[in-house]
Amino acid sequence: MTGKAADNSRMRLAGLIRKEVYQIMRDPSAIGIAFLLPVLLLLIFGYGVSLDAEHVPVGIVVEKPSPEATNFTSGFQNNRYFEPIAFDSIQEAEKALMERRVTAIVWTRNNFTKKLLSTSDSPIGVIVNGVDANQARIIKGYIMGVWMRWLDKFARAQGASLNVPVMVKKRIWFNAAVRSRNFLVPGLIAVIMTLIGGMLTSMVVAREWERGTMEALLVTPVRKKEIILGKIIPYFVLGMGGMMLSVIMTVWVFQVPFRGSFIALTFSSALFMLTAIGLGLIISVAAGSQFVAGQIAIVITFLPAFILSGFVFDIGSMPAPIQGITHIVAARYFVSILQTLFLAGDIWHIYIVNWLWLTGMALFFFMVIRRKFHKRLQ
Amino acid sequence: MPPATEVSSESQAQGHVIEADQVTKTFVSARQKIVALDSCSFNTRPGIVTGLIGPDGSGKTTFMRIVSGLLAPDSGTVRVLGMDSVRDYLEVQASVRYMPQRFGLYEDLSVMENLELYSDLLSIPKPERPAVYERLMKMTGLAPFTSRLAGRLSGGMKQKLGLACTLLKPPRLLILDEPTVGVDPVSRRELWEIVYSQVEERQMSVLLSTSYLDEAERCHEVILMHEGHVLGIGDPKGFSKPLQGHCFMLSVPHGQKRRIQAELANMPEVVDSLILGEKIRLVTRDEMDAARVRQEIGILASAGVEASLPRFEDAFIWLLKKRIEEQEGRRVQFKSLEHHKVKGRPDEDIIVVKDLQRRFGDFYAVKGISFSVKRGEIFGLLGANGAGKTTTFRMLCGLLPASGGTLRVAGKDLRKARAEARANVGYMAQKFSLYVDLTVFQNLRFFSSAYGLSGKRQKERIAWALDAFELSDMADSNSGTLPLGFKQRLALAAALMHEPDILFLDEPTSGVDPLARRQFWAHINSLAEAGVTIMVTTHFMEEAEYCDRVVVMKRGAILAAGTPEELKRRYHPPGMENPTMEDAFITLVEMQEQDKATETGQK
Amino acid sequence: MLKRILALTIKEFIAILKNKKSRMVLILPPVAQIIVFGYAASFDLNDVKLGIYNEDPGIASRELIGRFEGSRTFQITEHISSDAQISRLIDLQKVTAVLHFHRDFTRDITRGKPAELQVILDGRNSNTALICLNYIQTIVADFNRQWALEKQGRTAPARLKVRSWFNRMLNSHWFIIPGIVALLTIVVTLEVTALSVCKEREAGTFDQLLVTPMTPFEILVGKSLPGLVIGLVEGTFIILVTVLWFDIPLRGSLVVLYSGLLVFLMSVIGIGIMISSIAVTQQQGLMGAFMFLVPAVVLSGFATPIENMPRLVQDLTLLNPMRYILVIVRSVFLQGASFDLLWTQYVPMALIGVVSLAIAGVLFRKRLY
């Protein structure tokens, strides 16, 4: 008899999944959300989100033209980081800075040539717009680089050498070209899939309630477990499809190196997808109505995944209590896995720690769903 | 007063299908407790159709959900086929099938896919399925449509598919929640035929709920419910039996029916009075004959009085009134409304519709219809869901542009006229659309402001509305939590704040109890007396009886137009005495289909 | 006319604020988010974990390490003794950077030959790596100057003095937190407006509204006012937290700030009501709001600068009201900017608002369904 019961259960589950597949095929919005949306968001955001400052408009003020000054300022031309704009006076340049027409000013004073090499007082002034502190810091670094290179060349040309006690030699691992896209785009996958998972599932369960079909399902001999699985399996497959599409785009369109293994990627994605779908299901089961479900989904998926996942903002630098909060954001673990997987290759220790967290979260979510979802109405 | 009805049928100690014992269920929403079922006890017998009869909010759906194991009662027990509905709900669900309201179909799945899904859920072995499907498709007449999406089916076909899904594995108990709502009369009749065939062939027990009182008479046994209470249980004929000799049809001079009916309604010796086309139906408190009616009731001295058979609805009204009188110690009174006398020539055409069309894509929802409504008339737009009445209605109110043809309301097209033109039109939307988060008072204040009332006049009108519609006690309640009858009154009050000359009513009484419906029509009748032009849509054929003239719509076209009397005469089912509007409608549809058949045959 | 608008506005307020759930959604998340995000969203690094691989027996390296120990930015967590350890620590993210001092470090430096300090950085988050490198270079440059002066009696080459206007310490909180004012205001305002019409359509009350003598313009104004008031109140609250709790300087005038906020709210309300008028159901309204909100936030310049985007995406952001308000809020806060510096930001927002409100008004009646 138990064999027969198992057969029946399998038949019911298969029926539910088949139903969901038909519905997905007929309703273009689900396919749109699962496939089109990630592609679209990844395209826009992938191109749109970058921390690499290029073609920064820099105001150049040469108070008294001299061969050296011209030589120095020409360092800003033919340089992909800068877009030099000449100004006749510092006042004009400062006005341009106020009006955000230039982001920085390089100003060679009239005693430029004389003071070169002679004192530690620099004969040039640099002003950056510090409103965007991060960009300002990066631009500051660029300008200092130009200055140091020119100084070195200048000293050599004079037959002297620059007196630098300690020279920093940098080696940036995993991303030698320091392309911010290489880490932002994998992070975006985590943010986008959080949205997709939450949206797909929070919508579909609420929809069944609203159309009255859930009631009809509940009075059949179908079991709770089968209803839950019947929802998870199709949307899991759908979500994984969207995920794979995103990964392919990341590698082919955005040229992010893929150094890890496919197995690790699949396994991690699957785990993450489960947490995202689990969260979506909890929202829709707890909320009851489509409307409240949607509102909750907005509040607890997008902004936390955007700000607290470590996708742009470094988690290690947040105050301890905030770091604690980031632990309940599933995207955080997936961001960590993806950044390692794409850029560093398989580092199993990092995977395992994050997998454990994700597994824990997924289990917790499904436990809550089992508790909260009843075959009986309230 | 007739003796109390012998309502409890002979109880069988053994073999009850449902045994409900002191079942109570309350819901808490927005800090308000709503008692859905209040210590209900009764049993139902096997192999028959048991009807749960009552208006919306009487507890029918709650009870059905408890029986099918979807809800647990707060207290009391329900045993279904000998099993406890709470403890053994999985076993209950294995032998009971339940069709919820709106039929529980997946509209984006085809007919066959819906059947396959439910076959999987009910574990019907694959080899057996073709035979089962064939039988059901033949029974429901859905065979030509198996690959059509359920959402594309008509209301009647959806309902039959829903039924087919519950009959895949014939259950011992079949539960149908409002299976006939929004379905045209022909489909309703077909559904009943299927249900009866199941009962007869398989000795199936059926529990069915409906708010159509005329359907009660088709049940073997009915349970009459009102606000969570069981008013009575028994053979439907048994309910009306005590009213034998209390019922009369009155013929009154033309143009007087409303005035006379309004007077009759509040007389102590009258249980019920109802306008039926040109006639008035009267139910008296005491048994009497026609002569005595004329003698005792002064205003009927010169009226034609004819004895009539009691109907189920008469009994329901009588039981309801009795209950209210016992509980609240007051007589039920129907109030009329004061309204300023509308100026202008009577018989002037107020609403004129010519060749009106409305297209959605390549689907014609309204296919070039024409009619006109005179001042002071109650004009009915009849038809099942999807017949095109609401589309027509929305075009008249200026809510939807017409694709073709012309329409005039008081000489203007409301869609194009200046906003002020809408100031003499009142509108009551389907489902009593009010702001549920606002209190009764706030709703009235908002709508009166929206119509431009302010200051003293606004205060006066709000006070009038609270008084005339007996809403004073509820002024500070959230309108979302009001019982349906109150919502309907509030909606009408909101539509009348600015004393409009024209009133549009969309399905104004669907789901409310018969007493509330009578009160509603008492209000409307008094408005019509004052010269207000009233346009009403309804899918209740019986409601057409209140109208001066009606048009019957089907699939976007007008099937017939005229006074209710004319229609009943013209489409008189052969061999039937006193046909109702519904009988006339069915005859009309059948005649039309025959015409079509002969037409195509000739071609 | 004013009376009718007022009546509608009061009705909207009651509907929004009466329901406990919707009250909570409006109040709780913004309060929690300004605090959490205010602390979380920053590009500045604290407690960067540093590994030291010192093969140099001399004093120069120890002196330089001392400077790192004294820095608040860095935290030396690992002392390494082999090359293999470097890759292990970096792979496992135990440290963000490793400073490698070669055996000849002190010898080179005392001989006046540039001593090489190798810095190995985890580039998985290249932005963190760059910032970290920047900090390291600053410390090394300071060390160089002092060493040259004290130990060698020479001057180091002229070092660039870079002045940062408006944010002298380059504190990125100053940049991000005023941005949160715009971020949370847009979320709340959309929540209030994006459902205002489709909710009524679904309930059937919108028909009821349309058959009254109210004009679309009156309905539009009546529906906009609650969003405007709620947006202003929440915006004010967040501005107060920004100034009083996070100590961000507010250098410009409140008039400039609030007129920016007002125009911004108008544009967001316009978009919200437009979405709501296009949608047939609340579900669609919610999805529409979401589909607008996500790109509006990501492509606003809130976290990553618009200047870094490709031309096409930059052009796309011209339709995003959040892009303009971010400039206004940040300029007023940090730069003390006035109208004549910012009018180019007001105009496009106002245009977006007017156009979207007009579309919404037309859709009230023209909507086919």
Coordinates of N, CA and C in Angstrom, one line a residue, chain B residues 358 360 394 397-401 414-415 419-420 422-423 425 427-429 431 433-435 437-439 442 445-447 449-452 454 478 495, chain C residues 3-4 7-12 14-16 18-19 199-200 202-216 223 365-369:
Chain B
R358 N -19.5 49.1 -29.1 CA -18.2 49.1 -28.4 C -17.4 47.9 -28.8
F360 N -13.7 45.8 -28.4 CA -12.4 45.7 -27.7 C -11.6 44.8 -28.6
R394 N -21.5 51.6 -18.7 CA -20.3 52.5 -18.5 C -20.2 53.6 -19.6
C397 N -22.6 56.4 -18.7 CA -22.1 57.2 -17.6 C -20.8 58.0 -18.0
G398 N -20.4 57.8 -19.2 CA -19.2 58.6 -19.6 C -17.9 58.0 -19.2
L399 N -17.9 56.7 -18.7 CA -16.7 56.1 -18.2 C -15.9 55.4 -19.3
L400 N -16.6 55.2 -20.4 CA -15.9 54.4 -21.5 C -16.4 55.0 -22.8
P401 N -15.4 55.3 -23.7 CA -15.8 55.9 -25.0 C -16.5 54.9 -25.8
L414 N -22.1 62.5 -21.8 CA -21.4 62.7 -20.5 C -19.9 62.7 -20.7
R415 N -19.4 61.9 -21.7 CA -18.0 61.8 -21.9 C -17.4 63.1 -22.4
A419 N -17.6 69.0 -16.9 CA -17.8 68.2 -15.7 C -19.1 68.5 -15.0
E420 N -19.6 69.8 -15.1 CA -20.8 70.2 -14.4 C -22.0 69.4 -14.9
R422 N -22.3 66.4 -15.2 CA -22.5 65.2 -14.4 C -23.2 65.5 -13.0
A423 N -23.4 66.8 -12.7 CA -23.9 67.1 -11.4 C -25.4 66.7 -11.2
V425 N -26.5 63.8 -12.3 CA -26.5 62.3 -12.5 C -26.0 61.6 -11.2
Y427 N -24.8 57.9 -9.4 CA -24.2 56.6 -9.9 C -23.9 55.7 -8.8
M428 N -24.4 54.5 -8.8 CA -24.1 53.5 -7.8 C -23.4 52.3 -8.5
A429 N -22.2 52.1 -8.2 CA -21.4 51.1 -8.9 C -21.7 49.7 -8.4
K431 N -21.1 46.2 -6.8 CA -20.4 45.8 -5.5 C -20.3 47.0 -4.5
S433 N -19.3 50.2 -4.4 CA -17.9 50.7 -4.3 C -17.8 52.0 -3.5
L434 N -17.4 51.8 -2.3 CA -17.2 52.9 -1.4 C -15.8 52.8 -0.9
Y435 N -15.3 53.9 -0.2 CA -14.0 53.8 0.4 C -14.1 53.0 1.7
D437 N -11.9 52.2 3.8 CA -11.1 52.7 5.0 C -11.8 53.9 5.6
L438 N -12.8 54.5 5.0 CA -13.4 55.7 5.5 C -14.7 55.2 6.3
T439 N -15.0 56.0 7.3 CA -16.3 55.7 8.0 C -17.5 56.2 7.1
Q442 N -17.5 59.9 6.9 CA -16.5 60.4 6.0 C -16.8 60.1 4.5
R445 N -19.4 62.6 3.6 CA -18.9 64.0 3.5 C -18.1 64.1 2.2
F446 N -17.3 63.1 1.9 CA -16.5 63.1 0.7 C -17.3 63.2 -0.5
F447 N -18.3 62.4 -0.7 CA -19.1 62.4 -1.9 C -19.9 63.7 -2.0
S449 N -19.0 66.6 -1.0 CA -18.0 67.6 -1.4 C -17.7 67.4 -2.9
A450 N -17.5 66.1 -3.3 CA -17.1 65.9 -4.7 C -18.2 66.4 -5.6
Y451 N -19.5 66.4 -5.1 CA -20.6 66.9 -5.9 C -20.8 68.4 -5.7
G452 N -19.9 69.0 -5.0 CA -19.9 70.5 -4.9 C -20.7 71.0 -3.7
S454 N -21.5 72.2 0.0 CA -20.7 72.7 1.1 C -21.5 73.5 2.1
N478 N -16.3 51.9 10.2 CA -15.6 51.8 8.9 C -16.6 51.2 7.9
A495 N -24.9 58.2 -3.6 CA -25.2 58.6 -5.0 C -26.3 59.7 -5.0
Chain C
K3 N -12.6 73.3 -2.7 CA -13.2 72.5 -1.7 C -13.2 71.1 -2.2
R4 N -13.5 70.8 -3.5 CA -13.5 69.4 -4.0 C -12.1 68.8 -3.8
A7 N -11.4 68.1 -0.3 CA -12.1 66.9 0.2 C -11.4 65.6 -0.3
L8 N -10.9 65.6 -1.5 CA -10.2 64.4 -2.0 C -8.9 64.2 -1.3
T9 N -8.2 65.3 -1.0 CA -7.0 65.2 -0.3 C -7.2 64.6 1.1
I10 N -8.2 65.1 1.8 CA -8.5 64.6 3.2 C -8.8 63.1 3.1
K11 N -9.6 62.8 2.1 CA -10.0 61.4 1.9 C -8.8 60.5 1.7
E12 N -7.9 60.9 0.9 CA -6.7 60.2 0.6 C -5.9 60.0 1.9
I14 N -6.9 60.0 5.0 CA -7.5 59.1 5.9 C -7.3 57.7 5.4
A15 N -7.4 57.5 4.1 CA -7.2 56.1 3.6 C -5.8 55.6 3.8
I16 N -4.8 56.5 3.7 CA -3.4 56.1 3.8 C -3.1 55.8 5.3
K18 N -5.1 55.6 8.0 CA -6.0 54.9 9.0 C -5.6 53.4 9.2
N19 N -5.1 52.8 8.1 CA -4.8 51.4 8.1 C -3.4 51.3 8.8
K199 N -5.6 51.1 -7.2 CA -6.3 50.6 -6.1 C -7.8 50.9 -6.2
E200 N -8.0 52.2 -6.5 CA -9.4 52.6 -6.7 C -10.1 52.0 -7.9
E202 N -9.4 49.1 -9.0 CA -9.8 47.7 -8.7 C -11.0 47.6 -7.8
A203 N -11.1 48.6 -6.9 CA -12.2 48.6 -5.9 C -13.5 49.1 -6.6
G204 N -13.3 49.7 -7.7 CA -14.5 50.3 -8.4 C -14.8 51.7 -8.0
T205 N -14.1 52.2 -7.0 CA -14.4 53.6 -6.6 C -13.9 54.7 -7.5
F206 N -13.0 54.3 -8.4 CA -12.5 55.3 -9.4 C -13.6 55.7 -10.3
D207 N -14.5 54.7 -10.7 CA -15.6 55.1 -11.5 C -16.5 56.1 -10.8
Q208 N -16.7 55.8 -9.6 CA -17.5 56.6 -8.7 C -17.0 58.0 -8.7
L209 N -15.7 58.1 -8.7 CA -15.1 59.4 -8.7 C -15.2 60.1 -10.0
L210 N -15.1 59.4 -11.1 CA -15.1 60.0 -12.4 C -16.5 60.5 -12.8
V211 N -17.6 59.9 -12.2 CA -18.9 60.4 -12.5 C -19.3 61.6 -11.7
T212 N -18.5 62.0 -10.7 CA -18.8 63.2 -10.0 C -18.3 64.4 -10.9
P213 N -18.7 65.6 -10.6 CA -18.3 66.7 -11.4 C -16.8 67.1 -11.3
M214 N -16.0 66.2 -10.6 CA -14.6 66.6 -10.5 C -13.9 66.4 -11.9
T215 N -13.0 67.4 -12.1 CA -12.3 67.3 -13.4 C -11.0 66.5 -13.2
P216 N -10.4 65.9 -14.3 CA -9.2 65.2 -14.1 C -8.1 66.0 -13.4
K223 N -4.9 63.8 -5.6 CA -4.2 62.6 -5.4 C -2.7 62.9 -5.2
R365 N -9.2 59.1 -18.0 CA -10.5 58.8 -18.8 C -10.2 58.0 -20.0
K366 N -9.1 58.2 -20.6 CA -8.8 57.5 -21.9 C -8.6 56.0 -21.8
R367 N -8.2 55.6 -20.6 CA -7.8 54.3 -20.4 C -8.8 53.3 -20.9
L368 N -8.4 52.4 -21.7 CA -9.3 51.3 -22.3 C -9.3 50.1 -21.4
Y369 N -10.4 49.6 -21.0 CA -10.4 48.4 -20.3 C -11.8 47.8 -20.4

